[in-house]
Coordinates of C-alpha atoms in Angstrom, one line a residue:
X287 CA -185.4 106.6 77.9
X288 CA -186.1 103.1 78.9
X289 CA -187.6 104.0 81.5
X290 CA -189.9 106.1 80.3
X291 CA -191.3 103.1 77.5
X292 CA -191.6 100.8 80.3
X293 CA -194.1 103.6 82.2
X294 CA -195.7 103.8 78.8
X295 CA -196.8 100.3 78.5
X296 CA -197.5 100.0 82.1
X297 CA -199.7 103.1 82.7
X298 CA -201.3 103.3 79.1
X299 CA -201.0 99.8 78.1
X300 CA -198.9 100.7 74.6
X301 CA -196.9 98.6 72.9
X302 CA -193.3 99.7 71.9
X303 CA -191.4 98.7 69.1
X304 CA -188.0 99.2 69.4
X305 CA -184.7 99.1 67.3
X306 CA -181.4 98.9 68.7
X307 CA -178.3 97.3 68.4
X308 CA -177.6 97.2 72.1
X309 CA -178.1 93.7 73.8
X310 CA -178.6 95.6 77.4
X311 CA -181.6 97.8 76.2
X312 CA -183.5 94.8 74.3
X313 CA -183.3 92.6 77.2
X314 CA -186.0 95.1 78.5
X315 CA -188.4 93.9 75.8
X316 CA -190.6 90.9 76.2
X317 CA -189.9 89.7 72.3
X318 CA -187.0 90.3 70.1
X319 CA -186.8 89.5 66.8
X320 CA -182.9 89.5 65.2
X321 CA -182.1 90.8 61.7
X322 CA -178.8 89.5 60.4
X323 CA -177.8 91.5 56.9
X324 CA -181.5 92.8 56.1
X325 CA -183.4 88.6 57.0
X326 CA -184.9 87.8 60.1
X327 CA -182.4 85.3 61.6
X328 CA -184.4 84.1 65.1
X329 CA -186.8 85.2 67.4
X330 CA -186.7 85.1 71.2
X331 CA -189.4 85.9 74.0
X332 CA -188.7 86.8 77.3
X333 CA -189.6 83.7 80.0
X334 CA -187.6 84.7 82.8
X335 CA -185.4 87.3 84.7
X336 CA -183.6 90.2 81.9
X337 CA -180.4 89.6 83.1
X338 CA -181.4 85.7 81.3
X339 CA -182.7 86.6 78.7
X340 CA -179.8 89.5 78.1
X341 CA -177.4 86.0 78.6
X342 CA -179.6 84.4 75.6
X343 CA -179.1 87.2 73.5
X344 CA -175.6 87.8 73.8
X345 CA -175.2 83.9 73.0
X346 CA -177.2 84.1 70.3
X347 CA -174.9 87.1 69.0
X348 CA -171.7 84.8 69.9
X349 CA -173.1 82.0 68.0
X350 CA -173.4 84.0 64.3
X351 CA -170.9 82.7 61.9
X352 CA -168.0 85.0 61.6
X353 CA -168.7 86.7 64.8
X354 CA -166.9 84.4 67.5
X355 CA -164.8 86.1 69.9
X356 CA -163.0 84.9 73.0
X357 CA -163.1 87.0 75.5
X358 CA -159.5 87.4 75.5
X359 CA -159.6 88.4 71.8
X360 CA -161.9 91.0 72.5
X361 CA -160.1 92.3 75.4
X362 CA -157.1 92.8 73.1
X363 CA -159.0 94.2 70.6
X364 CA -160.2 97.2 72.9
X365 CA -156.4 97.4 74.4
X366 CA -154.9 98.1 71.2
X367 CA -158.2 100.8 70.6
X368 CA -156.8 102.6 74.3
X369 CA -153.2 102.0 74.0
X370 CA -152.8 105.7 74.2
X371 CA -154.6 106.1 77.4
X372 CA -152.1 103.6 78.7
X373 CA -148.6 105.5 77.3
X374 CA -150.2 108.6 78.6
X375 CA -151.2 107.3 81.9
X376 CA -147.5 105.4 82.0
X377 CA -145.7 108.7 81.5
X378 CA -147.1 110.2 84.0
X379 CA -145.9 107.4 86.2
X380 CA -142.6 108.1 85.1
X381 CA -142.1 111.7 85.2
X382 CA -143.5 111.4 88.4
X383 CA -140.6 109.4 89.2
X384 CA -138.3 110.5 87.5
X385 CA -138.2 113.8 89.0
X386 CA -138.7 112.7 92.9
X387 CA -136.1 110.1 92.3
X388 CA -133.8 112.3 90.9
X389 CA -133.7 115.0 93.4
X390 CA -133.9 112.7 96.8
X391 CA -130.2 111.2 95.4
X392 CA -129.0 114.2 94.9
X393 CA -130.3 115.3 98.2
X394 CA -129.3 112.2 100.1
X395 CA -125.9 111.9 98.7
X396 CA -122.3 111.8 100.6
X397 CA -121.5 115.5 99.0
X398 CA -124.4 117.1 99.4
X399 CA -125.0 116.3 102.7
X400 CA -121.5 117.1 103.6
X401 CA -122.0 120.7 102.5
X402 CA -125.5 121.6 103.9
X403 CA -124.8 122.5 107.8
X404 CA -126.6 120.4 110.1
X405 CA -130.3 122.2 111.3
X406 CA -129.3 125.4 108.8
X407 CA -131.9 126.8 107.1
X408 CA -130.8 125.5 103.6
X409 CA -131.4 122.1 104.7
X410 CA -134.7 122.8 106.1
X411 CA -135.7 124.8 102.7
X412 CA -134.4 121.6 101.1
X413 CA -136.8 119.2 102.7
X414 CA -139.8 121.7 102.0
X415 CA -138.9 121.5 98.4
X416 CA -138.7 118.2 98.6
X417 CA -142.2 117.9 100.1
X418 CA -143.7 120.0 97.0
X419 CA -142.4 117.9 95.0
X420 CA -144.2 114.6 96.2
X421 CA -147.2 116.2 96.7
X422 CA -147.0 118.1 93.4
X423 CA -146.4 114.7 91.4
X424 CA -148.5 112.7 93.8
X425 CA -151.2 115.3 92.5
X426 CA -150.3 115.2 89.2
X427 CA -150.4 111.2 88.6
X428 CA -153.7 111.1 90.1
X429 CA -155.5 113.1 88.1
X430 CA -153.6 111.2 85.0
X431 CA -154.9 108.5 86.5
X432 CA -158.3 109.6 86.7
X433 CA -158.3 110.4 83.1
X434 CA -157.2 107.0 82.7
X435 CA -159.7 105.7 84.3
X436 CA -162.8 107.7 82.4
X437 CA -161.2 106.2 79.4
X438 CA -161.4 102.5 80.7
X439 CA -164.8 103.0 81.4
X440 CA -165.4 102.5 77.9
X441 CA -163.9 99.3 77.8
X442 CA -165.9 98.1 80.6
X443 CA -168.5 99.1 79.6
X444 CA -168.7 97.0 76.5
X445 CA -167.7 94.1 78.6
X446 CA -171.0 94.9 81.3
X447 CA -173.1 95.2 77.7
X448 CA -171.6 91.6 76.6
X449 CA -173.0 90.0 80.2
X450 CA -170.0 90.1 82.2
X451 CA -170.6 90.8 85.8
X452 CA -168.1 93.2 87.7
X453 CA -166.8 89.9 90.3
X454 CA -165.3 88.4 86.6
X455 CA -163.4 91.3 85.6
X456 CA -162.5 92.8 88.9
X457 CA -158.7 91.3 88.5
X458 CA -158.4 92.5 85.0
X459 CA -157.3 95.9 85.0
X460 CA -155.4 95.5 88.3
X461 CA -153.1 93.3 86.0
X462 CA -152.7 95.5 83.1
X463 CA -152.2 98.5 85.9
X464 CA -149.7 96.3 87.7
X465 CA -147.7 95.7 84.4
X466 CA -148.0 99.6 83.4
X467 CA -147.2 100.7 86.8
X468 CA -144.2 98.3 87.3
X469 CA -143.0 98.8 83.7
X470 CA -142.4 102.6 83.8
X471 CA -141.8 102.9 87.7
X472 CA -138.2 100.9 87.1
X473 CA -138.1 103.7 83.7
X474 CA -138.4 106.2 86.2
X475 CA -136.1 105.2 88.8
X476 CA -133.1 103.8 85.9
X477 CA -133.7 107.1 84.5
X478 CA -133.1 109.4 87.9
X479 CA -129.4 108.0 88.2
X480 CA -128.1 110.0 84.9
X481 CA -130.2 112.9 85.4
X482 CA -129.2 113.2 89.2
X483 CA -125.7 113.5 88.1
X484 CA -126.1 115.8 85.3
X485 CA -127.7 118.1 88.3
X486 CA -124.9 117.3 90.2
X487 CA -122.3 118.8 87.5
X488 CA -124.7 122.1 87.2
X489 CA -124.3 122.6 90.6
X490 CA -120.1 121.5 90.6
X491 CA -120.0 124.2 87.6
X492 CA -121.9 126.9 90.1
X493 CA -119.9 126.2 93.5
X494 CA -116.5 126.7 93.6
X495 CA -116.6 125.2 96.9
X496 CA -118.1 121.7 95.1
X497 CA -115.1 121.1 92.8
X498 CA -113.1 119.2 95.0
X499 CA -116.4 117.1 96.5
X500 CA -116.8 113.5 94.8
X501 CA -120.4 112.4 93.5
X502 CA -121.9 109.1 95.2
X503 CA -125.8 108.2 95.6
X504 CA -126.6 106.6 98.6
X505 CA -128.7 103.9 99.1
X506 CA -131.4 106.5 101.4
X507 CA -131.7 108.4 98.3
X508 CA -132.4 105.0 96.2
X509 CA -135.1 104.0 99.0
X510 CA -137.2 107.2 98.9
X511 CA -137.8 107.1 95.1
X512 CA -139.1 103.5 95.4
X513 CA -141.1 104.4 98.3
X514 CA -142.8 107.2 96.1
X515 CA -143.0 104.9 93.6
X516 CA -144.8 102.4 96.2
X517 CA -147.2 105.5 96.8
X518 CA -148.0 106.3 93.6
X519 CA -148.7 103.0 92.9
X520 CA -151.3 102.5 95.8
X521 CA -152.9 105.8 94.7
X522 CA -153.5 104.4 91.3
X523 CA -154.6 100.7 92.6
X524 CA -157.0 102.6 95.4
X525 CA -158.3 104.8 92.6
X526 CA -159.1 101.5 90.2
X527 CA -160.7 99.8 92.8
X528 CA -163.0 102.7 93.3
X529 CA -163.6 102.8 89.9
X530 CA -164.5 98.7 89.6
X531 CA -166.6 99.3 93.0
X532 CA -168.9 102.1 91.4
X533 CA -168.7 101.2 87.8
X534 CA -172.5 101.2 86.1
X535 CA -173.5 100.1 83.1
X536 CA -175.7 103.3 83.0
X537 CA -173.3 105.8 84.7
X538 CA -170.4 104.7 82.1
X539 CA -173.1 105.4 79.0
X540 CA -174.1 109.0 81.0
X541 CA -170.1 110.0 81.8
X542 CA -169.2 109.1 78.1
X543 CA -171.8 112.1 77.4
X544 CA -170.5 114.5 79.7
X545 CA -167.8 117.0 79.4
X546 CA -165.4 118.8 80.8
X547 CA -166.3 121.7 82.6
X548 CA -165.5 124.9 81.1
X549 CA -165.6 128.1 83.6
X550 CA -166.1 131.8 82.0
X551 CA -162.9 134.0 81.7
X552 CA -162.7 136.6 84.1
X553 CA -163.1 140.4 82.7
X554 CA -159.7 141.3 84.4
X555 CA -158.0 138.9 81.5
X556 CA -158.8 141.1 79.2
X557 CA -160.6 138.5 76.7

């Protein structure tokens, strides 16, 4: 759209007049005239670069009594809007965890290893089920991620519209990811130890074999869930800085209007 006024004033000389509350789209204009509750409050003309006169604006904005916001009070103001985004995105973490965790120290430990026979084909089916399993929750976490992360692009996106530039607020998520991921990742490997042994007493109840074998977790079955946990959480850093790399002030405004895509049922469904 702004495109298209700034090709109608060059090619047919118009004038455009323009109302909008958005600081990004009237920097394009070469005079802007703020209304504050109904009165004129200023008037600003454009002498230099728009990026400048977007910075004048945006102070000019700051500057209104009863407007003043840090930028740290504004960035908790749009965490606490998103919290959600951050449980959901932490849950996956966790399940994620939870479950690899879980079934490499039950794998790993003293008993279980004692009854699988060395190069059998149970063990073998053992470590292919283990496989699914990381890629399955490696999978999983990184599309919650990626849901995360189209929900963070709102939040940037009013900090690009306020005149941040993307160098500022590079290290800013990869804190708050850092705290989510590190948070939930211990959750998830605390909460393995209990559940691996409640799998362990299914399968005691099962084998009469396992009755007389004694529960332990070795420390190979402790080291595999924090190195998943050490994937996941380079998947989820690699994916952000993608996200900070690519972020747009336009793309973010056009991916806010897009939505999922919905694909027709098949006839064989019967709907």
């Amino acid at each position: 759209m702004i495109d298209a006024f700034l090709q109608a004033r060059s090619e047919m000389d118009a004038t455009i007049f323009m109302v909008t509350h958005d600081s990004y789209a009237a920097s394009f204009c070469d005079r802007v005239i703020v209304l504050k509750d109904g009165k004129v409050h200023g008037e600003l003309k454009r002498t230099g670069t728009r990026r400048a006169f977007m910075d004048e604006l945006l102070n000019t904005i700051r500057n209104w009594e009863g407007i003043r916001m840090t930028m740290n009070k504004i960035l908790e103001k749009l965490r606490k809007e998103n919290k959600d985004q951050y449980r959901i995105l932490g849950i996956c973490i966790f399940l994620s965890i939870l479950l690899v965790s879980s079934y490499a120290m039950m794998y790993f430990s003293p008993a279980i290893q004692k009854m699988l026979p060395e190069g059998g084909d149970t063990r073998k089916l053992c470590w292919l089920m283990f496989g699914v399993t990381v890629a399955g929750c490696t999978i999983f976490t990184i599309y919650g991620s990626s849901l995360f992360f189209k929900y963070k692009s709102r939040e940037f996106g009013v900090l690009l519209a306020l005149g941040e530039r993307k160098k500022q607020l590079a290290g800013w998520p990869g804190r708050e990811l850092a705290a989510v991921i590190l948070g939930y990742m211990l959750l998830g490997i605390i909460g393995a130890f209990p559940i691996s042994f409640l799998i362990w007493k299914g399968f005691q109840a099962l084998l009469l074999d396992a009755r007389n074998l004694r529960y332990g977790i070795s420390m190979m079955g402790i080291a595999a869930g924090v190195l998943f946990a050490c994937l996941l959480a380079c998947c989820i850093f690699a994916a952000g800085y993608r996200f900070i790399r690519r972020a747009d002030i336009m793309e973010i405004l056009k991916t806010q209007r897009k939505s999922e895509i919905v694909k027709d049922i098949r006839p064989w469904t019967g709907n």
